[in-house]
Amino acid sequence: MNDPGFRRLGWIGTGRMGSALAGRLLDAGHELAVYNRTRAKAEPLAGRGASVVDTVADLADRDVVFTTVSASADLAEVVLGEGGLLSRADVAPGVIVDSSTVSAEVSARVRSAAALRGTALIAAPVSGNGHAAAAGRLSVVASGPPEAFERVRPYLEVFGRSVTYAGEGETARLVKLAHNVFLGVVTQALAEVTVLAEKGGVPRAAFLDFLNHSVLGSTFTRYKTPAFVRLDFAPTFTPVLLRKDFDLGLEAARRLEVPMPVAALTHQLVQALIGRGHADEDFAALLPEQAAAAGLALLPEDVPVDDGLSLAEESR
């Protein structure tokens, strides 16, 4: 990869996605210091060569600091809060690269405060989950100052198969919100047609195999197929996080006067999913809820299925 001229990297947030992305930087040979509020979640990265720091402020002298946090308030806290990245008077990072899904308003506030310290903010949310990240199948959309983007682009290219520059300011935030609203809508639609086929006597694995090889098949339908077939809803992305993205996406739609009737209905179905006790499962649990509404009792299908990711990793 091209040398971006940075040597010292920092990382904040080592949840499912953060750990996978930080791991790719380590595997590519980069020197990385990491912080997580629960230190134990960062320790596995130490075994891969990272140094673990005790506070966010310990990363303030890094050339580039990446952040992957759950919500808008978390981003504001780790950058602007007491003990945050900008809390030290003597030093601040050169660039902050935020890969979280947060509101444009909070991102703009962080961007303005960072600029006063000479720190550029690149919004760089990603498409995909931790498994896709580990397989190098993520897509990245970025926005912010063009010069800063070009300097960090080589690192973003480590994350996955494509990096798209969407312009200055907060444009990448809107792209990611639109993406995640579509993610929810597609998953609900996939659940509906899968239930329709099964209630008519078609095994789920057979229906999804056909779909995945049709013009409607996608990377997403392939890597959700094992969850749908085996009814394994171990979380990769929870309904609570998806609901947050629907909240932000529909808020943006109201601000821009864009009607989104299908998204609004799916938002309510995601809310129902949480209300019925699936908050800590994967959002693919939309499938059993749809089946229940159709009077269909689902059973796991013990058949081989491919998530489309293992082959992708082997071919890299």
PDB file of C-alpha atoms in Angstrom:
ATOM      1  CA  MET A   1       0.000   0.000   0.000  1.00  0.00           C
ATOM      2  CA  ASN A   2       1.077   3.612  -0.415  1.00  0.00           C
ATOM      3  CA  ASP A   3       2.837   5.138   2.580  1.00  0.00           C
ATOM      4  CA  PRO A   4       0.519   7.831   4.002  1.00  0.00           C
ATOM      5  CA  GLY A   5       3.320   9.314   6.090  1.00  0.00           C
ATOM      6  CA  PHE A   6       1.781   8.322   9.437  1.00  0.00           C
ATOM      7  CA  ARG A   7       3.379   5.836  11.799  1.00  0.00           C
ATOM      8  CA  ARG A   8       1.457   6.029  15.091  1.00  0.00           C
ATOM      9  CA  LEU A   9      -2.148   4.924  15.005  1.00  0.00           C
ATOM     10  CA  GLY A  10      -4.758   4.811  17.773  1.00  0.00           C
ATOM     11  CA  TRP A  11      -8.080   3.020  18.086  1.00  0.00           C
ATOM     12  CA  ILE A  12     -11.084   3.700  20.328  1.00  0.00           C
ATOM     13  CA  GLY A  13     -13.817   1.085  20.615  1.00  0.00           C
ATOM     14  CA  THR A  14     -13.119  -2.643  20.348  1.00  0.00           C
ATOM     15  CA  GLY A  15     -16.578  -4.140  20.050  1.00  0.00           C
ATOM     16  CA  ARG A  16     -17.450  -6.603  17.295  1.00  0.00           C
ATOM     17  CA  MET A  17     -16.735  -4.191  14.446  1.00  0.00           C
ATOM     18  CA  GLY A  18     -13.931  -2.241  16.088  1.00  0.00           C
ATOM     19  CA  SER A  19     -11.960  -5.372  16.944  1.00  0.00           C
ATOM     20  CA  ALA A  20     -12.283  -6.708  13.407  1.00  0.00           C
ATOM     21  CA  LEU A  21     -11.155  -3.446  11.800  1.00  0.00           C
ATOM     22  CA  ALA A  22      -8.307  -2.868  14.240  1.00  0.00           C
ATOM     23  CA  GLY A  23      -7.217  -6.445  13.644  1.00  0.00           C
ATOM     24  CA  ARG A  24      -6.910  -5.818   9.924  1.00  0.00           C
ATOM     25  CA  LEU A  25      -4.577  -2.873  10.577  1.00  0.00           C
ATOM     26  CA  LEU A  26      -2.469  -5.042  12.860  1.00  0.00           C
ATOM     27  CA  ASP A  27      -2.378  -7.856  10.305  1.00  0.00           C
ATOM     28  CA  ALA A  28      -1.175  -5.307   7.736  1.00  0.00           C
ATOM     29  CA  GLY A  29       1.782  -4.523   9.998  1.00  0.00           C
ATOM     30  CA  HIS A  30       0.740  -1.175  11.480  1.00  0.00           C
ATOM     31  CA  GLU A  31       1.705  -0.001  14.958  1.00  0.00           C
ATOM     32  CA  LEU A  32      -1.516   0.459  16.924  1.00  0.00           C
ATOM     33  CA  ALA A  33      -2.531   1.553  20.436  1.00  0.00           C
ATOM     34  CA  VAL A  34      -6.093   0.716  21.483  1.00  0.00           C
ATOM     35  CA  TYR A  35      -8.567   1.841  24.121  1.00  0.00           C
ATOM     36  CA  ASN A  36     -11.887   0.391  25.188  1.00  0.00           C
ATOM     37  CA  ARG A  37     -14.039   1.412  28.142  1.00  0.00           C
ATOM     38  CA  THR A  38     -14.013  -2.234  29.262  1.00  0.00           C
ATOM     39  CA  ARG A  39     -10.317  -2.990  29.030  1.00  0.00           C
ATOM     40  CA  ALA A  40     -10.811  -6.764  28.843  1.00  0.00           C
ATOM     41  CA  LYS A  41     -12.440  -6.356  25.420  1.00  0.00           C
ATOM     42  CA  ALA A  42      -9.266  -4.739  24.103  1.00  0.00           C
ATOM     43  CA  GLU A  43      -6.851  -7.306  25.527  1.00  0.00           C
ATOM     44  CA  PRO A  44      -7.228  -9.858  22.684  1.00  0.00           C
ATOM     45  CA  LEU A  45      -5.734  -7.261  20.328  1.00  0.00           C
ATOM     46  CA  ALA A  46      -2.662  -7.074  22.570  1.00  0.00           C
ATOM     47  CA  GLY A  47      -1.975 -10.666  21.646  1.00  0.00           C
ATOM     48  CA  ARG A  48      -1.891  -9.570  18.010  1.00  0.00           C
ATOM     49  CA  GLY A  49       0.616  -6.784  18.612  1.00  0.00           C
ATOM     50  CA  ALA A  50      -1.428  -3.798  19.837  1.00  0.00           C
ATOM     51  CA  SER A  51      -0.619  -1.817  22.958  1.00  0.00           C
ATOM     52  CA  VAL A  52      -3.580  -1.219  25.278  1.00  0.00           C
ATOM     53  CA  VAL A  53      -3.860   2.204  26.935  1.00  0.00           C
ATOM     54  CA  ASP A  54      -5.795   3.152  30.050  1.00  0.00           C
ATOM     55  CA  THR A  55      -7.473   6.383  28.909  1.00  0.00           C
ATOM     56  CA  VAL A  56      -8.689   8.034  25.720  1.00  0.00           C
ATOM     57  CA  ALA A  57      -6.334  10.959  26.385  1.00  0.00           C
ATOM     58  CA  ASP A  58      -3.385   8.553  26.114  1.00  0.00           C
ATOM     59  CA  LEU A  59      -4.100   8.463  22.366  1.00  0.00           C
ATOM     60  CA  ALA A  60      -4.031  12.255  21.868  1.00  0.00           C
ATOM     61  CA  ASP A  61      -0.446  12.212  20.575  1.00  0.00           C
ATOM     62  CA  ARG A  62      -1.220   9.703  17.822  1.00  0.00           C
ATOM     63  CA  ASP A  63      -1.037  10.719  14.161  1.00  0.00           C
ATOM     64  CA  VAL A  64      -4.407   9.134  13.366  1.00  0.00           C
ATOM     65  CA  VAL A  65      -7.055   7.915  15.806  1.00  0.00           C
ATOM     66  CA  PHE A  66      -9.921   5.709  14.639  1.00  0.00           C
ATOM     67  CA  THR A  67     -13.196   5.583  16.560  1.00  0.00           C
ATOM     68  CA  THR A  68     -15.960   2.975  16.419  1.00  0.00           C
ATOM     69  CA  VAL A  69     -18.623   3.715  19.030  1.00  0.00           C
ATOM     70  CA  SER A  70     -22.295   2.846  19.408  1.00  0.00           C
ATOM     71  CA  ALA A  71     -24.036   6.212  19.457  1.00  0.00           C
ATOM     72  CA  SER A  72     -23.729   9.939  18.795  1.00  0.00           C
ATOM     73  CA  ALA A  73     -23.298  10.766  22.475  1.00  0.00           C
ATOM     74  CA  ASP A  74     -20.398   8.318  22.700  1.00  0.00           C
ATOM     75  CA  LEU A  75     -18.546  10.029  19.854  1.00  0.00           C
ATOM     76  CA  ALA A  76     -18.996  13.428  21.484  1.00  0.00           C
ATOM     77  CA  GLU A  77     -17.766  12.031  24.801  1.00  0.00           C
ATOM     78  CA  VAL A  78     -14.597  10.336  23.533  1.00  0.00           C
ATOM     79  CA  VAL A  79     -13.563  13.378  21.492  1.00  0.00           C
ATOM     80  CA  LEU A  80     -14.926  16.404  23.361  1.00  0.00           C
ATOM     81  CA  GLY A  81     -15.524  15.106  26.885  1.00  0.00           C
ATOM     82  CA  GLU A  82     -13.365  15.390  29.975  1.00  0.00           C
ATOM     83  CA  GLY A  83     -10.371  13.179  29.286  1.00  0.00           C
ATOM     84  CA  GLY A  84     -11.262  12.973  25.600  1.00  0.00           C
ATOM     85  CA  LEU A  85      -9.024  13.123  22.549  1.00  0.00           C
ATOM     86  CA  LEU A  86      -9.056  16.930  22.522  1.00  0.00           C
ATOM     87  CA  SER A  87      -8.732  17.370  26.298  1.00  0.00           C
ATOM     88  CA  ARG A  88      -4.957  17.762  26.432  1.00  0.00           C
ATOM     89  CA  ALA A  89      -3.589  21.280  25.970  1.00  0.00           C
ATOM     90  CA  ASP A  90      -0.220  20.097  24.670  1.00  0.00           C
ATOM     91  CA  VAL A  91      -1.189  17.786  21.830  1.00  0.00           C
ATOM     92  CA  ALA A  92      -4.044  16.575  19.617  1.00  0.00           C
ATOM     93  CA  PRO A  93      -4.277  13.922  16.886  1.00  0.00           C
ATOM     94  CA  GLY A  94      -3.608  14.934  13.283  1.00  0.00           C
ATOM     95  CA  VAL A  95      -6.709  13.143  11.987  1.00  0.00           C
ATOM     96  CA  ILE A  96      -9.682  11.460  13.629  1.00  0.00           C
ATOM     97  CA  VAL A  97     -11.366   8.808  11.487  1.00  0.00           C
ATOM     98  CA  ASP A  98     -14.799   7.904  12.806  1.00  0.00           C
ATOM     99  CA  SER A  99     -16.388   4.699  11.507  1.00  0.00           C
ATOM    100  CA  SER A 100     -19.476   4.878  13.723  1.00  0.00           C
ATOM    101  CA  THR A 101     -23.044   5.496  12.554  1.00  0.00           C
ATOM    102  CA  VAL A 102     -23.946   8.786  14.246  1.00  0.00           C
ATOM    103  CA  SER A 103     -26.009  11.874  13.549  1.00  0.00           C
ATOM    104  CA  ALA A 104     -24.725  14.527  11.166  1.00  0.00           C
ATOM    105  CA  GLU A 105     -25.388  17.201  13.797  1.00  0.00           C
ATOM    106  CA  VAL A 106     -23.122  15.631  16.428  1.00  0.00           C
ATOM    107  CA  SER A 107     -20.493  14.849  13.811  1.00  0.00           C
ATOM    108  CA  ALA A 108     -20.501  18.489  12.667  1.00  0.00           C
ATOM    109  CA  ARG A 109     -20.065  19.665  16.268  1.00  0.00           C
ATOM    110  CA  VAL A 110     -17.110  17.319  16.750  1.00  0.00           C
ATOM    111  CA  ARG A 111     -15.665  18.378  13.382  1.00  0.00           C
ATOM    112  CA  SER A 112     -15.784  22.086  14.312  1.00  0.00           C
ATOM    113  CA  ALA A 113     -14.178  21.544  17.707  1.00  0.00           C
ATOM    114  CA  ALA A 114     -11.460  19.362  16.192  1.00  0.00           C
ATOM    115  CA  ALA A 115     -10.682  21.942  13.501  1.00  0.00           C
ATOM    116  CA  LEU A 116      -9.972  24.522  16.196  1.00  0.00           C
ATOM    117  CA  ARG A 117      -7.197  22.229  17.426  1.00  0.00           C
ATOM    118  CA  GLY A 118      -5.848  21.627  13.923  1.00  0.00           C
ATOM    119  CA  THR A 119      -7.344  18.117  13.806  1.00  0.00           C
ATOM    120  CA  ALA A 120      -9.231  16.944  10.724  1.00  0.00           C
ATOM    121  CA  LEU A 121     -12.260  14.671  11.065  1.00  0.00           C
ATOM    122  CA  ILE A 122     -12.957  12.066   8.413  1.00  0.00           C
ATOM    123  CA  ALA A 123     -16.356  10.404   8.685  1.00  0.00           C
ATOM    124  CA  ALA A 124     -15.811   6.855   7.413  1.00  0.00           C
ATOM    125  CA  PRO A 125     -18.739   4.553   8.239  1.00  0.00           C
ATOM    126  CA  VAL A 126     -18.616   1.040   6.822  1.00  0.00           C
ATOM    127  CA  SER A 127     -21.069  -1.394   5.269  1.00  0.00           C
ATOM    128  CA  GLY A 128     -20.929  -4.889   6.726  1.00  0.00           C
ATOM    129  CA  ASN A 129     -20.574  -6.661  10.059  1.00  0.00           C
ATOM    130  CA  GLY A 130     -17.610  -8.037  11.983  1.00  0.00           C
ATOM    131  CA  HIS A 131     -17.552 -11.249   9.946  1.00  0.00           C
ATOM    132  CA  ALA A 132     -17.489  -9.282   6.693  1.00  0.00           C
ATOM    133  CA  ALA A 133     -14.718  -7.091   8.113  1.00  0.00           C
ATOM    134  CA  ALA A 134     -12.602 -10.111   8.989  1.00  0.00           C
ATOM    135  CA  ALA A 135     -13.124 -11.444   5.456  1.00  0.00           C
ATOM    136  CA  GLY A 136     -12.128  -8.124   3.872  1.00  0.00           C
ATOM    137  CA  ARG A 137     -15.593  -7.622   2.373  1.00  0.00           C
ATOM    138  CA  LEU A 138     -16.491  -4.241   3.849  1.00  0.00           C
ATOM    139  CA  SER A 139     -17.309  -1.143   1.841  1.00  0.00           C
ATOM    140  CA  VAL A 140     -16.277   2.249   3.222  1.00  0.00           C
ATOM    141  CA  VAL A 141     -17.824   5.635   2.490  1.00  0.00           C
ATOM    142  CA  ALA A 142     -15.909   8.714   3.620  1.00  0.00           C
ATOM    143  CA  SER A 143     -16.343  12.466   3.794  1.00  0.00           C
ATOM    144  CA  GLY A 144     -14.311  15.353   5.099  1.00  0.00           C
ATOM    145  CA  PRO A 145     -11.388  17.510   3.968  1.00  0.00           C
ATOM    146  CA  PRO A 146     -10.009  16.042   0.699  1.00  0.00           C
ATOM    147  CA  GLU A 147      -6.366  16.312   1.781  1.00  0.00           C
ATOM    148  CA  ALA A 148      -6.997  14.485   5.039  1.00  0.00           C
ATOM    149  CA  PHE A 149      -8.995  11.819   3.217  1.00  0.00           C
ATOM    150  CA  GLU A 150      -6.146  11.144   0.806  1.00  0.00           C
ATOM    151  CA  ARG A 151      -3.728  10.827   3.700  1.00  0.00           C
ATOM    152  CA  VAL A 152      -5.797   8.164   5.449  1.00  0.00           C
ATOM    153  CA  ARG A 153      -7.132   6.424   2.352  1.00  0.00           C
ATOM    154  CA  PRO A 154      -4.433   3.678   2.470  1.00  0.00           C
ATOM    155  CA  TYR A 155      -5.661   2.665   5.930  1.00  0.00           C
ATOM    156  CA  LEU A 156      -9.288   2.655   4.840  1.00  0.00           C
ATOM    157  CA  GLU A 157      -8.340   0.419   1.918  1.00  0.00           C
ATOM    158  CA  VAL A 158      -7.105  -2.170   4.437  1.00  0.00           C
ATOM    159  CA  PHE A 159     -10.657  -2.469   5.786  1.00  0.00           C
ATOM    160  CA  GLY A 160     -12.341  -3.894   2.715  1.00  0.00           C
ATOM    161  CA  ARG A 161     -12.971  -4.042  -0.977  1.00  0.00           C
ATOM    162  CA  SER A 162     -13.957  -0.439  -1.756  1.00  0.00           C
ATOM    163  CA  VAL A 163     -13.545   3.101  -0.456  1.00  0.00           C
ATOM    164  CA  THR A 164     -15.893   5.805  -1.791  1.00  0.00           C
ATOM    165  CA  TYR A 165     -15.304   9.510  -1.193  1.00  0.00           C
ATOM    166  CA  ALA A 166     -18.692  11.222  -0.887  1.00  0.00           C
ATOM    167  CA  GLY A 167     -17.537  14.827  -0.490  1.00  0.00           C
ATOM    168  CA  GLU A 168     -16.837  17.235   2.336  1.00  0.00           C
ATOM    169  CA  GLY A 169     -18.739  17.705   5.568  1.00  0.00           C
ATOM    170  CA  GLU A 170     -21.196  15.065   6.739  1.00  0.00           C
ATOM    171  CA  THR A 171     -22.255  13.504   3.441  1.00  0.00           C
ATOM    172  CA  ALA A 172     -20.892  10.079   4.443  1.00  0.00           C
ATOM    173  CA  ARG A 173     -23.219  10.083   7.466  1.00  0.00           C
ATOM    174  CA  LEU A 174     -26.279  10.416   5.258  1.00  0.00           C
ATOM    175  CA  VAL A 175     -25.017   7.692   2.919  1.00  0.00           C
ATOM    176  CA  LYS A 176     -24.615   5.281   5.846  1.00  0.00           C
ATOM    177  CA  LEU A 177     -28.016   6.112   7.327  1.00  0.00           C
ATOM    178  CA  ALA A 178     -29.691   5.544   3.950  1.00  0.00           C
ATOM    179  CA  HIS A 179     -27.769   2.268   3.671  1.00  0.00           C
ATOM    180  CA  ASN A 180     -28.876   1.010   7.092  1.00  0.00           C
ATOM    181  CA  VAL A 181     -32.512   1.945   6.516  1.00  0.00           C
ATOM    182  CA  PHE A 182     -32.326  -0.077   3.309  1.00  0.00           C
ATOM    183  CA  LEU A 183     -30.678  -2.903   5.267  1.00  0.00           C
ATOM    184  CA  GLY A 184     -33.691  -3.132   7.561  1.00  0.00           C
ATOM    185  CA  VAL A 185     -36.184  -2.936   4.701  1.00  0.00           C
ATOM    186  CA  VAL A 186     -34.372  -5.645   2.718  1.00  0.00           C
ATOM    187  CA  THR A 187     -34.184  -7.960   5.733  1.00  0.00           C
ATOM    188  CA  GLN A 188     -37.895  -7.602   6.439  1.00  0.00           C
ATOM    189  CA  ALA A 189     -38.694  -8.265   2.778  1.00  0.00           C
ATOM    190  CA  LEU A 190     -36.366 -11.278   2.781  1.00  0.00           C
ATOM    191  CA  ALA A 191     -38.124 -12.622   5.876  1.00  0.00           C
ATOM    192  CA  GLU A 192     -41.541 -12.186   4.259  1.00  0.00           C
ATOM    193  CA  VAL A 193     -40.741 -14.017   1.024  1.00  0.00           C
ATOM    194  CA  THR A 194     -38.845 -16.763   2.876  1.00  0.00           C
ATOM    195  CA  VAL A 195     -41.869 -17.405   5.088  1.00  0.00           C
ATOM    196  CA  LEU A 196     -44.150 -17.359   2.038  1.00  0.00           C
ATOM    197  CA  ALA A 197     -42.026 -20.019   0.323  1.00  0.00           C
ATOM    198  CA  GLU A 198     -41.733 -22.219   3.412  1.00  0.00           C
ATOM    199  CA  LYS A 199     -45.421 -22.098   4.217  1.00  0.00           C
ATOM    200  CA  GLY A 200     -46.001 -23.290   0.662  1.00  0.00           C
ATOM    201  CA  GLY A 201     -43.750 -26.305   1.254  1.00  0.00           C
ATOM    202  CA  VAL A 202     -40.323 -25.059   0.112  1.00  0.00           C
ATOM    203  CA  PRO A 203     -37.359 -25.670   2.469  1.00  0.00           C
ATOM    204  CA  ARG A 204     -35.713 -22.396   3.492  1.00  0.00           C
ATOM    205  CA  ALA A 205     -32.283 -23.590   2.333  1.00  0.00           C
ATOM    206  CA  ALA A 206     -33.633 -24.413  -1.125  1.00  0.00           C
ATOM    207  CA  PHE A 207     -35.423 -21.095  -1.505  1.00  0.00           C
ATOM    208  CA  LEU A 208     -32.418 -19.079  -0.348  1.00  0.00           C
ATOM    209  CA  ASP A 209     -30.040 -21.079  -2.550  1.00  0.00           C
ATOM    210  CA  PHE A 210     -32.161 -20.183  -5.551  1.00  0.00           C
ATOM    211  CA  LEU A 211     -32.410 -16.538  -4.492  1.00  0.00           C
ATOM    212  CA  ASN A 212     -28.681 -16.222  -3.875  1.00  0.00           C
ATOM    213  CA  HIS A 213     -27.902 -17.434  -7.392  1.00  0.00           C
ATOM    214  CA  SER A 214     -30.510 -15.197  -9.004  1.00  0.00           C
ATOM    215  CA  VAL A 215     -30.199 -11.566 -10.042  1.00  0.00           C
ATOM    216  CA  LEU A 216     -31.597 -10.640  -6.616  1.00  0.00           C
ATOM    217  CA  GLY A 217     -28.887 -12.465  -4.700  1.00  0.00           C
ATOM    218  CA  SER A 218     -26.261 -10.315  -2.991  1.00  0.00           C
ATOM    219  CA  THR A 219     -23.382 -10.431  -0.550  1.00  0.00           C
ATOM    220  CA  PHE A 220     -25.901  -9.568   2.145  1.00  0.00           C
ATOM    221  CA  THR A 221     -28.455 -12.290   1.327  1.00  0.00           C
ATOM    222  CA  ARG A 222     -25.629 -14.837   1.227  1.00  0.00           C
ATOM    223  CA  TYR A 223     -24.168 -14.014   4.607  1.00  0.00           C
ATOM    224  CA  LYS A 224     -27.599 -13.889   6.235  1.00  0.00           C
ATOM    225  CA  THR A 225     -28.509 -17.289   4.786  1.00  0.00           C
ATOM    226  CA  PRO A 226     -26.931 -19.374   7.604  1.00  0.00           C
ATOM    227  CA  ALA A 227     -28.888 -17.414  10.227  1.00  0.00           C
ATOM    228  CA  PHE A 228     -32.140 -17.878   8.303  1.00  0.00           C
ATOM    229  CA  VAL A 229     -31.556 -21.588   7.646  1.00  0.00           C
ATOM    230  CA  ARG A 230     -30.197 -22.612  11.048  1.00  0.00           C
ATOM    231  CA  LEU A 231     -32.186 -20.062  13.089  1.00  0.00           C
ATOM    232  CA  ASP A 232     -28.935 -18.913  14.663  1.00  0.00           C
ATOM    233  CA  PHE A 233     -29.496 -15.358  15.843  1.00  0.00           C
ATOM    234  CA  ALA A 234     -26.216 -14.775  17.657  1.00  0.00           C
ATOM    235  CA  PRO A 235     -25.846 -11.017  17.279  1.00  0.00           C
ATOM    236  CA  THR A 236     -23.792  -9.397  14.565  1.00  0.00           C
ATOM    237  CA  PHE A 237     -26.006  -6.274  14.578  1.00  0.00           C
ATOM    238  CA  THR A 238     -28.794  -5.938  17.111  1.00  0.00           C
ATOM    239  CA  PRO A 239     -32.327  -4.604  16.594  1.00  0.00           C
ATOM    240  CA  VAL A 240     -31.523  -1.844  19.109  1.00  0.00           C
ATOM    241  CA  LEU A 241     -28.695  -0.551  16.927  1.00  0.00           C
ATOM    242  CA  LEU A 242     -30.841  -0.887  13.816  1.00  0.00           C
ATOM    243  CA  ARG A 243     -33.657   1.044  15.502  1.00  0.00           C
ATOM    244  CA  LYS A 244     -31.197   3.840  16.307  1.00  0.00           C
ATOM    245  CA  ASP A 245     -30.250   4.058  12.632  1.00  0.00           C
ATOM    246  CA  PHE A 246     -33.910   4.111  11.581  1.00  0.00           C
ATOM    247  CA  ASP A 247     -34.511   6.925  14.085  1.00  0.00           C
ATOM    248  CA  LEU A 248     -31.669   8.940  12.570  1.00  0.00           C
ATOM    249  CA  GLY A 249     -32.585   8.083   8.983  1.00  0.00           C
ATOM    250  CA  LEU A 250     -36.243   9.016   9.355  1.00  0.00           C
ATOM    251  CA  GLU A 251     -35.229  12.200  11.153  1.00  0.00           C
ATOM    252  CA  ALA A 252     -33.082  13.106   8.132  1.00  0.00           C
ATOM    253  CA  ALA A 253     -36.015  12.274   5.844  1.00  0.00           C
ATOM    254  CA  ARG A 254     -38.277  14.668   7.763  1.00  0.00           C
ATOM    255  CA  ARG A 255     -35.656  17.386   7.608  1.00  0.00           C
ATOM    256  CA  LEU A 256     -35.257  16.930   3.851  1.00  0.00           C
ATOM    257  CA  GLU A 257     -39.017  16.445   3.243  1.00  0.00           C
ATOM    258  CA  VAL A 258     -38.591  12.958   1.781  1.00  0.00           C
ATOM    259  CA  PRO A 259     -41.533  10.554   2.265  1.00  0.00           C
ATOM    260  CA  MET A 260     -40.398   7.051   3.293  1.00  0.00           C
ATOM    261  CA  PRO A 261     -43.553   4.961   3.881  1.00  0.00           C
ATOM    262  CA  VAL A 262     -41.919   1.535   3.526  1.00  0.00           C
ATOM    263  CA  ALA A 263     -39.071   2.519   5.848  1.00  0.00           C
ATOM    264  CA  ALA A 264     -41.532   3.910   8.400  1.00  0.00           C
ATOM    265  CA  LEU A 265     -43.433   0.611   8.515  1.00  0.00           C
ATOM    266  CA  THR A 266     -40.216  -1.389   8.833  1.00  0.00           C
ATOM    267  CA  HIS A 267     -39.178   0.910  11.680  1.00  0.00           C
ATOM    268  CA  GLN A 268     -42.279  -0.172  13.586  1.00  0.00           C
ATOM    269  CA  LEU A 269     -41.563  -3.854  12.881  1.00  0.00           C
ATOM    270  CA  VAL A 270     -38.045  -3.418  14.274  1.00  0.00           C
ATOM    271  CA  GLN A 271     -39.590  -1.762  17.339  1.00  0.00           C
ATOM    272  CA  ALA A 272     -41.955  -4.727  17.719  1.00  0.00           C
ATOM    273  CA  LEU A 273     -38.968  -7.083  17.453  1.00  0.00           C
ATOM    274  CA  ILE A 274     -37.380  -5.362  20.442  1.00  0.00           C
ATOM    275  CA  GLY A 275     -40.637  -5.278  22.374  1.00  0.00           C
ATOM    276  CA  ARG A 276     -41.086  -9.023  21.912  1.00  0.00           C
ATOM    277  CA  GLY A 277     -37.771  -9.816  23.575  1.00  0.00           C
ATOM    278  CA  HIS A 278     -35.250  -9.964  20.708  1.00  0.00           C
ATOM    279  CA  ALA A 279     -33.222  -6.899  21.731  1.00  0.00           C
ATOM    280  CA  ASP A 280     -30.004  -8.855  22.301  1.00  0.00           C
ATOM    281  CA  GLU A 281     -30.287 -11.107  19.251  1.00  0.00           C
ATOM    282  CA  ASP A 282     -29.347 -10.442  15.659  1.00  0.00           C
ATOM    283  CA  PHE A 283     -31.829  -8.363  13.677  1.00  0.00           C
ATOM    284  CA  ALA A 284     -32.323 -11.435  11.444  1.00  0.00           C
ATOM    285  CA  ALA A 285     -34.796 -12.418  14.176  1.00  0.00           C
ATOM    286  CA  LEU A 286     -37.264 -10.531  11.965  1.00  0.00           C
ATOM    287  CA  LEU A 287     -37.685 -13.977  10.349  1.00  0.00           C
ATOM    288  CA  PRO A 288     -39.308 -15.840  13.279  1.00  0.00           C
ATOM    289  CA  GLU A 289     -41.492 -12.821  14.017  1.00  0.00           C
ATOM    290  CA  GLN A 290     -42.748 -12.877  10.425  1.00  0.00           C
ATOM    291  CA  ALA A 291     -43.279 -16.643  10.662  1.00  0.00           C
ATOM    292  CA  ALA A 292     -45.271 -16.243  13.868  1.00  0.00           C
ATOM    293  CA  ALA A 293     -47.475 -13.661  12.188  1.00  0.00           C
ATOM    294  CA  ALA A 294     -48.123 -16.215   9.422  1.00  0.00           C
ATOM    295  CA  GLY A 295     -48.891 -19.034  11.860  1.00  0.00           C
ATOM    296  CA  LEU A 296     -45.759 -20.934  10.826  1.00  0.00           C
ATOM    297  CA  ALA A 297     -43.597 -22.793  13.352  1.00  0.00           C
ATOM    298  CA  LEU A 298     -39.957 -22.675  12.239  1.00  0.00           C
ATOM    299  CA  LEU A 299     -37.437 -25.442  12.852  1.00  0.00           C
ATOM    300  CA  PRO A 300     -33.682 -25.272  12.192  1.00  0.00           C
ATOM    301  CA  GLU A 301     -32.584 -26.929   8.937  1.00  0.00           C
ATOM    302  CA  ASP A 302     -29.380 -28.912   9.411  1.00  0.00           C
ATOM    303  CA  VAL A 303     -27.963 -28.608   5.901  1.00  0.00           C
ATOM    304  CA  PRO A 304     -24.683 -27.157   4.573  1.00  0.00           C
ATOM    305  CA  VAL A 305     -24.952 -23.497   3.606  1.00  0.00           C
ATOM    306  CA  ASP A 306     -22.316 -21.003   2.492  1.00  0.00           C
ATOM    307  CA  ASP A 307     -22.204 -17.462   3.870  1.00  0.00           C
ATOM    308  CA  GLY A 308     -20.171 -16.269   0.874  1.00  0.00           C
ATOM    309  CA  LEU A 309     -17.405 -14.928   3.120  1.00  0.00           C
ATOM    310  CA  SER A 310     -14.996 -17.839   3.614  1.00  0.00           C
ATOM    311  CA  LEU A 311     -14.319 -18.135  -0.094  1.00  0.00           C
ATOM    312  CA  ALA A 312     -13.812 -14.388  -0.333  1.00  0.00           C
ATOM    313  CA  GLU A 313     -11.157 -14.510   2.382  1.00  0.00           C
ATOM    314  CA  GLU A 314      -9.378 -17.479   0.794  1.00  0.00           C
ATOM    315  CA  SER A 315      -9.170 -15.639  -2.541  1.00  0.00           C
ATOM    316  CA  ARG A 316      -7.563 -12.518  -1.132  1.00  0.00           C
TER     317      ARG A 316
END
